[in-house]
PDB file of C-alpha atoms in Angstrom:
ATOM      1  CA  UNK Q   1     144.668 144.435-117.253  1.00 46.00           C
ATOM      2  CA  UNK Q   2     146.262 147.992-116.533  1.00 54.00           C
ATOM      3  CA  UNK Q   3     144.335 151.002-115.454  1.00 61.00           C
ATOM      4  CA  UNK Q   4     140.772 148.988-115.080  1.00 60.00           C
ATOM      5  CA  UNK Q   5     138.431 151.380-112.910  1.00 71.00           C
ATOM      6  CA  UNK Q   6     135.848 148.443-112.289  1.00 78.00           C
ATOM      7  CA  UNK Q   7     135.560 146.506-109.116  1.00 83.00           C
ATOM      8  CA  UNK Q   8     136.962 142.995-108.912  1.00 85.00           C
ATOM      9  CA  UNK Q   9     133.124 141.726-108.897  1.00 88.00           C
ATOM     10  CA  UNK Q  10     132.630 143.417-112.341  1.00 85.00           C
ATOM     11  CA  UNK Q  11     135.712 142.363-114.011  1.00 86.00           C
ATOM     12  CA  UNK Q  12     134.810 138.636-112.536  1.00 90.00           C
ATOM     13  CA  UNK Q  13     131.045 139.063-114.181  1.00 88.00           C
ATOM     14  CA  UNK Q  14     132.557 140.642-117.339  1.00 89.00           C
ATOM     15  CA  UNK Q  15     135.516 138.382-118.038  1.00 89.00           C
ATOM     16  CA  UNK Q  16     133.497 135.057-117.484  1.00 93.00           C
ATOM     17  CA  UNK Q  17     129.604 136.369-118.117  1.00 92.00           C
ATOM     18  CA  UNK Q  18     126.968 133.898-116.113  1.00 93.00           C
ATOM     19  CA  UNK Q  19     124.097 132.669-118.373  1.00 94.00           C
ATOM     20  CA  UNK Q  20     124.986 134.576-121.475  1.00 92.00           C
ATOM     21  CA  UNK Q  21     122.995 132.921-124.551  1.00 91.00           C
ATOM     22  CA  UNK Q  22     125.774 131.184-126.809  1.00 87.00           C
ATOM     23  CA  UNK Q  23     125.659 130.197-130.363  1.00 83.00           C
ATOM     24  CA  UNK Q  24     125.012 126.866-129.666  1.00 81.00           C
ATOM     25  CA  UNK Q  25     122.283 127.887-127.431  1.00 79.00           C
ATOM     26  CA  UNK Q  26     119.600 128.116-130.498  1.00 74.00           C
ATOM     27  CA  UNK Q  27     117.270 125.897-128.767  1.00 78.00           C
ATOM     28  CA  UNK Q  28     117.003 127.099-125.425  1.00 86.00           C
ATOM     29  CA  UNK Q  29     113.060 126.986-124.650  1.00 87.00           C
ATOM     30  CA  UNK Q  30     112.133 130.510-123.133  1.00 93.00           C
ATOM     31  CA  UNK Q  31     108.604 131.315-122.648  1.00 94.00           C
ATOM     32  CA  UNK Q  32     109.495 134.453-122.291  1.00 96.00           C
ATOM     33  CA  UNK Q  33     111.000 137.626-124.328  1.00 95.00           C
ATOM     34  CA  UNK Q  34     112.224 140.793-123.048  1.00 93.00           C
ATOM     35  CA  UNK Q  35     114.520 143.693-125.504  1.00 89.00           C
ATOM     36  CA  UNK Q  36     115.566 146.914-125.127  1.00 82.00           C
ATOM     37  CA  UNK Q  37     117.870 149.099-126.333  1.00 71.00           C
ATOM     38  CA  UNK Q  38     119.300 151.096-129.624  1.00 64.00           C
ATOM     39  CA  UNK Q  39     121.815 148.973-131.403  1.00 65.00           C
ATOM     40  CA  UNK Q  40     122.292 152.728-133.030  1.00 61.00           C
ATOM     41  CA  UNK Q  41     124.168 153.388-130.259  1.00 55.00           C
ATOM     42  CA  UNK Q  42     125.844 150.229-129.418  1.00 59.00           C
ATOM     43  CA  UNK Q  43     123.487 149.422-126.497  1.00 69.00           C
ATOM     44  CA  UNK Q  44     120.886 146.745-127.126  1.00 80.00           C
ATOM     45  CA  UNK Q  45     119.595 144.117-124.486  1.00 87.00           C
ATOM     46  CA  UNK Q  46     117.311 140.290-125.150  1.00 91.00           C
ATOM     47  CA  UNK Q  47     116.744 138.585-122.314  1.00 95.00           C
ATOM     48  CA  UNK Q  48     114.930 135.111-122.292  1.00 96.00           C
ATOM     49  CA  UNK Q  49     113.321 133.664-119.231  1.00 97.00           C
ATOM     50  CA  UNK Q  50     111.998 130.313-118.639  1.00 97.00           C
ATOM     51  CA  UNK Q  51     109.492 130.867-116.189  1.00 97.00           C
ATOM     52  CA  UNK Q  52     107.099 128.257-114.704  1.00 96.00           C
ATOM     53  CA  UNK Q  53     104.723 128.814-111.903  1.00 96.00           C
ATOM     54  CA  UNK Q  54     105.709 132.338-111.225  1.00 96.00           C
ATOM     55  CA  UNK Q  55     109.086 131.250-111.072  1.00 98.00           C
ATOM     56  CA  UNK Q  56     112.217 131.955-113.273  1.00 98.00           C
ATOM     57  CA  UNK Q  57     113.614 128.394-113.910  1.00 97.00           C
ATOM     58  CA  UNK Q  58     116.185 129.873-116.294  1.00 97.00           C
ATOM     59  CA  UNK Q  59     117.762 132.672-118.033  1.00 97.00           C
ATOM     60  CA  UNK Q  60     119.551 134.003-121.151  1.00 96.00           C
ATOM     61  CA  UNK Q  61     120.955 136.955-122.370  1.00 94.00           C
ATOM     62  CA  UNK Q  62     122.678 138.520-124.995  1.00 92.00           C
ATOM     63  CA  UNK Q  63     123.785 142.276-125.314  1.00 87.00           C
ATOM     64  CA  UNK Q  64     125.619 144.526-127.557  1.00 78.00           C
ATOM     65  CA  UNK Q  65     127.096 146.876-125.059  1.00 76.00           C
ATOM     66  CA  UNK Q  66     130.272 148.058-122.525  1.00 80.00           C
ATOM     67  CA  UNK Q  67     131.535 145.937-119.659  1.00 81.00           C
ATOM     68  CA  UNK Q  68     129.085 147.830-117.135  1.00 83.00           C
ATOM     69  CA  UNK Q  69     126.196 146.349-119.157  1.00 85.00           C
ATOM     70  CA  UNK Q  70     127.828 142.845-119.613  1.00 89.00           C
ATOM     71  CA  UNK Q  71     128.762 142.996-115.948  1.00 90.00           C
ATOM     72  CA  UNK Q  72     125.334 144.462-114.820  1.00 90.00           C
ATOM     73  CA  UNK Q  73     123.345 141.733-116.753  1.00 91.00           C
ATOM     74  CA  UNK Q  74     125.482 138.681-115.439  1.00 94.00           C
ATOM     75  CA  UNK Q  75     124.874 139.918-111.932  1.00 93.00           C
ATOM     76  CA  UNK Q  76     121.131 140.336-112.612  1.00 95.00           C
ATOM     77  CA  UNK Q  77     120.679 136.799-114.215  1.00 96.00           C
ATOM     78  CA  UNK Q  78     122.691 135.278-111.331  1.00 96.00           C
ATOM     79  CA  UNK Q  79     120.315 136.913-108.662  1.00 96.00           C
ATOM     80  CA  UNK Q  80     116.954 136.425-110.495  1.00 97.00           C
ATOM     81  CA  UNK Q  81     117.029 132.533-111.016  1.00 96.00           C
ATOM     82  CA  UNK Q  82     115.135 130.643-108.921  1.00 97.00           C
ATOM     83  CA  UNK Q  83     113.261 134.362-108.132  1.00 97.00           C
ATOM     84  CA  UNK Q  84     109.250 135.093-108.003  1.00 97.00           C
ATOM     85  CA  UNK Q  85     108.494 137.345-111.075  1.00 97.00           C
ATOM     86  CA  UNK Q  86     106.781 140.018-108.921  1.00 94.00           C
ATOM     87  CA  UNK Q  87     110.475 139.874-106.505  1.00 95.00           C
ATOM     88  CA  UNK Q  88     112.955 140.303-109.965  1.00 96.00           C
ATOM     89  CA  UNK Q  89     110.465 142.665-111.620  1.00 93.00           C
ATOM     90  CA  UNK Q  90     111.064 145.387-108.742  1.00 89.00           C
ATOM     91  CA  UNK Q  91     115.217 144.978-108.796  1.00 89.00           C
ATOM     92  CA  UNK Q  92     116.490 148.497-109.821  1.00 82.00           C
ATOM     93  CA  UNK Q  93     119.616 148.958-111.569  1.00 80.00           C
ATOM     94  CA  UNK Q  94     120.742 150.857-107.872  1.00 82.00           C
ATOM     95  CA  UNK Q  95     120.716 147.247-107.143  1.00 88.00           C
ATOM     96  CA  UNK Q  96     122.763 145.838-109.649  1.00 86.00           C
ATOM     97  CA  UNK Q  97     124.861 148.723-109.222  1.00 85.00           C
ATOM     98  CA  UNK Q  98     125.480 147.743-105.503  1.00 89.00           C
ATOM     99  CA  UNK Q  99     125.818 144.089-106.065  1.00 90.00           C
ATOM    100  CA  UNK Q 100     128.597 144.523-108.154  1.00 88.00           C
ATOM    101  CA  UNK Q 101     130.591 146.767-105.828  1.00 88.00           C
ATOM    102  CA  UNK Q 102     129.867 150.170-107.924  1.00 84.00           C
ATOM    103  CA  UNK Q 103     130.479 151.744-111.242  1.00 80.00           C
ATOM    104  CA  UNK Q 104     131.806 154.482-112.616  1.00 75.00           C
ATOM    105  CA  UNK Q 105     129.494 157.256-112.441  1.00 69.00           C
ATOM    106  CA  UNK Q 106     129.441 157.751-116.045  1.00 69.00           C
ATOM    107  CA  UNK Q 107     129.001 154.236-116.346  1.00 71.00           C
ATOM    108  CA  UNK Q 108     125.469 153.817-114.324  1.00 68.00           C
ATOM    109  CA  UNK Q 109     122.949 153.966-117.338  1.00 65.00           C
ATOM    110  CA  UNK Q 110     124.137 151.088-118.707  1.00 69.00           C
ATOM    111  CA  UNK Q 111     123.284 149.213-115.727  1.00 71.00           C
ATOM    112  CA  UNK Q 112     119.455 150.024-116.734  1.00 71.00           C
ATOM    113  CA  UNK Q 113     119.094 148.087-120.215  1.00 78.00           C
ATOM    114  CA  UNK Q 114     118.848 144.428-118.209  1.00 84.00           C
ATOM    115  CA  UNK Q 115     116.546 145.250-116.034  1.00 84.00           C
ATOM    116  CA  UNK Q 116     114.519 147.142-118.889  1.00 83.00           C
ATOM    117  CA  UNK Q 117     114.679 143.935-120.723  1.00 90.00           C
ATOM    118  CA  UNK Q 118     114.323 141.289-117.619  1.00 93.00           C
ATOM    119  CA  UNK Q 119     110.687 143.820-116.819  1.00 90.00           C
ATOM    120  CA  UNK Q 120     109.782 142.982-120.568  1.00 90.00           C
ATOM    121  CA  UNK Q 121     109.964 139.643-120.336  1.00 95.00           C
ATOM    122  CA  UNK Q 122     108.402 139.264-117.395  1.00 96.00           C
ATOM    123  CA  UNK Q 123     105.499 141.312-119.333  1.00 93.00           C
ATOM    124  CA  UNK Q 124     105.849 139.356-121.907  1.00 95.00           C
ATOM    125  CA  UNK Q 125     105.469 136.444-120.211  1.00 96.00           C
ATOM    126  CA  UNK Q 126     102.499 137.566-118.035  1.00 95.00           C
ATOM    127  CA  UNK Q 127     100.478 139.040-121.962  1.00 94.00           C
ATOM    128  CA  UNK Q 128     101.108 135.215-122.909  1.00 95.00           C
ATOM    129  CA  UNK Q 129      98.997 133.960-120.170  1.00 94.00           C
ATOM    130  CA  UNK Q 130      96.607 136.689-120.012  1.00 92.00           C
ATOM    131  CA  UNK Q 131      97.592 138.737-116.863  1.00 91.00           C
ATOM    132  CA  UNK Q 132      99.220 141.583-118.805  1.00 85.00           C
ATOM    133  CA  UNK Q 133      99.604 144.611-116.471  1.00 80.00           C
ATOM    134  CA  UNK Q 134      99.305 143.053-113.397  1.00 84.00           C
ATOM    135  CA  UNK Q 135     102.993 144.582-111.913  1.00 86.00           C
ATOM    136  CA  UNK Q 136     104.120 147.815-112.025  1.00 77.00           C
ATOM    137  CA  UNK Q 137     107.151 149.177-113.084  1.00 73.00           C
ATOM    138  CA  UNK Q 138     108.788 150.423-109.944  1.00 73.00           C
ATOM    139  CA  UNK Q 139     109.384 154.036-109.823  1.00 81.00           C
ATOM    140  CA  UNK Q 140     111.758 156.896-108.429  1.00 86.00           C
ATOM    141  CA  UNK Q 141     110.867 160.519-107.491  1.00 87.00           C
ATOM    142  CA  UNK Q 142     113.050 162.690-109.128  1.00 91.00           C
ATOM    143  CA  UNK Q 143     111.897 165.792-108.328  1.00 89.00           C
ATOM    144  CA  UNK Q 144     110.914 166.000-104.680  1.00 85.00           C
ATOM    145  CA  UNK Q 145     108.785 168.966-104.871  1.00 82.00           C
ATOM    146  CA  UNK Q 146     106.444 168.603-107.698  1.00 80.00           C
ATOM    147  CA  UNK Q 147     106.571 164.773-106.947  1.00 81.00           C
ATOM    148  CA  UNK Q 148     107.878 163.662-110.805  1.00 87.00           C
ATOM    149  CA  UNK Q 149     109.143 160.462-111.026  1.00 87.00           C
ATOM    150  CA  UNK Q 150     111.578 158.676-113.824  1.00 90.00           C
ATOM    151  CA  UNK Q 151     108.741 157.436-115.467  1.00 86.00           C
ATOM    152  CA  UNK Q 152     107.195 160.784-115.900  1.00 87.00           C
ATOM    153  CA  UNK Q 153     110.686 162.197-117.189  1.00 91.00           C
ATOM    154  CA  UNK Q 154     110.859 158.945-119.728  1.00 89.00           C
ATOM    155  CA  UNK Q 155     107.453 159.742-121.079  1.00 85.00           C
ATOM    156  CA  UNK Q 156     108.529 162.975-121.241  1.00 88.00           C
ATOM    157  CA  UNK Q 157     111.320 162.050-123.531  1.00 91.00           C
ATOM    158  CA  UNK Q 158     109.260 160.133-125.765  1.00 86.00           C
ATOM    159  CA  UNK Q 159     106.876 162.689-126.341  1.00 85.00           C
ATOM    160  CA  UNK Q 160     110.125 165.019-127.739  1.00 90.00           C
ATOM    161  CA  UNK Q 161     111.819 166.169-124.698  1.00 90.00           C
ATOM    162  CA  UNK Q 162     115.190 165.487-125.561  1.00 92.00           C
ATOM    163  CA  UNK Q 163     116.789 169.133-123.494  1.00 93.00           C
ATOM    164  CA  UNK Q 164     116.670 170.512-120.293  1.00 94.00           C
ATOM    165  CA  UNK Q 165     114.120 172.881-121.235  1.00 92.00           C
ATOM    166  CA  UNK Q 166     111.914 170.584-123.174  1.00 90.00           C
ATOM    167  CA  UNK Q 167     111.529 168.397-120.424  1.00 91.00           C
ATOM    168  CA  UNK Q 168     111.102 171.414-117.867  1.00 90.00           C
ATOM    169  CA  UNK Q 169     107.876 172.509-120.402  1.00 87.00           C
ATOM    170  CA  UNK Q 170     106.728 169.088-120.586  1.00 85.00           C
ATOM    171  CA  UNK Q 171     107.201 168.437-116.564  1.00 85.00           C
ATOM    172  CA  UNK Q 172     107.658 171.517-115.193  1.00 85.00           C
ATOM    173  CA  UNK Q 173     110.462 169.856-113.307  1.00 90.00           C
ATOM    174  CA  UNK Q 174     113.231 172.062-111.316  1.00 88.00           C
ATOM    175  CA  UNK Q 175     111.014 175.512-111.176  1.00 85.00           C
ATOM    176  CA  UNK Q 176     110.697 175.201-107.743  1.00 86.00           C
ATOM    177  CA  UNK Q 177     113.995 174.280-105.966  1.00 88.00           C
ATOM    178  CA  UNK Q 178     116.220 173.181-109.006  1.00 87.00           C
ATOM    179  CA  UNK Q 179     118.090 170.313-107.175  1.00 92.00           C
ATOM    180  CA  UNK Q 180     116.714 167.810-109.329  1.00 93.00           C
ATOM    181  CA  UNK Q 181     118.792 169.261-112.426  1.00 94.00           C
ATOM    182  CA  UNK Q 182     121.575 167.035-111.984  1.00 93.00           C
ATOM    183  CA  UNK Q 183     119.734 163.863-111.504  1.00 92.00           C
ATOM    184  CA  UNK Q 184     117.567 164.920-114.294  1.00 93.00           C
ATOM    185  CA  UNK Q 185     120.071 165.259-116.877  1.00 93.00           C
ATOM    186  CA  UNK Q 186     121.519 162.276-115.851  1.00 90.00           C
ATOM    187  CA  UNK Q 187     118.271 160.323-116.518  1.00 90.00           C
ATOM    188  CA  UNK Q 188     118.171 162.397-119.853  1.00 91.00           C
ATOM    189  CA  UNK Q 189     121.551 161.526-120.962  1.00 87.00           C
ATOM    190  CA  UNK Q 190     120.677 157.655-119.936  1.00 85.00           C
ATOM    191  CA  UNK Q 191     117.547 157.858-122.156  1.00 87.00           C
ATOM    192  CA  UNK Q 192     119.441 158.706-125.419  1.00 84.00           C
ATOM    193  CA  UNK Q 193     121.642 155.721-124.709  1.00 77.00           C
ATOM    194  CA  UNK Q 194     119.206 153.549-124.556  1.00 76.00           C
ATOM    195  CA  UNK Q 195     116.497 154.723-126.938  1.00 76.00           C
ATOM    196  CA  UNK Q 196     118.173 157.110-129.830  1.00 64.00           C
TER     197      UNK Q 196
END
């Protein structure tokens, strides 16, 4: 391949994907169900588990999306089997993102949709056998000085804020220091991916 501006570990997880659900695959037993995505868009994530005492036995996954998200989701089902479901439901896609020796900038959102879709399984799995809730999605402070995390900024976004503005009258994010625009707008710009 000419001009490829991935890292040797991504092409590897892209080119020859680790636990990806073939056609063939119909019957694989998962006890557990996790999607995400917008197929809108071209990004959409389903992750199966097979999870017995706490443990993911096995994985699955299938995804409609770029080589980051191919690449991200191989890595993440490599690293989570044999894992604790309270250990893989904390793995951020900073993780992934590391693991695989970086990405593109423009790239990192994609990294999000398997761990989006590995968390809802692992809810999934945990509603099943009564203990829905139980973990907590792990979150990041975005804005330092009014303390608003990701989560606050992606319920933001589902209530309408879809603009820099919008989400600064829903948040009041950046109207103290403003350094949190960037990071923001990334996060933003990740959402619509994902969601619209």
């Amino acid at each position: 391949m000419t001009n490829w501006l991935y890292s040797d570990t991504v092409r590897e997880h892209f080119t020859n994907p680790q636990n990806f659900l073939s056609e063939d695959e119909a019957d694989f037993a998962a006890n557990a169900k996790g999607q995400t995505g917008n197929i809108k868009c071209g990004d959409q994530m389903l992750m199966l588990l097979k999870i017995d005492n706490d443990v993911i036995t096995d994985v699955r996954w299938q995804t409609y999306g770029c080589a980051s998200a191919i690449a991200s989701t191989s890595m993440l089902s490599a690293m989570i089997k044999g894992m604790k479901i309270e250990d893989a439901y904390k793995i951020k896609p900073e993780d992934l993102v590391t693991q695989l020796g970086g990405l593109p900038e423009y790239k990192i959102h994609c990294s999000v949709l398997g761990d989006k879709a590995l968390r809802a399984a692992i809810d999934d799995h945990l509603a099943k056998t009564g203990r829905q809730g139980i973990l907590q999605e792990p979150v990041t402070e975005i804005c330092h000085c009014l303390s608003i995390t990701d989560k606050d900024i992606e319920t933001a976004f589902h209530g309408g804020a879809k603009t820099w503005e919008a989400l600064q009258q829903a948040t009041k994010i950046g109207t103290v220091c403003g350094q949190c625009k960037d990071k923001a707008m990334e996060l933003l710009h990740g959402l619509e991916h994902i969601y619209i």
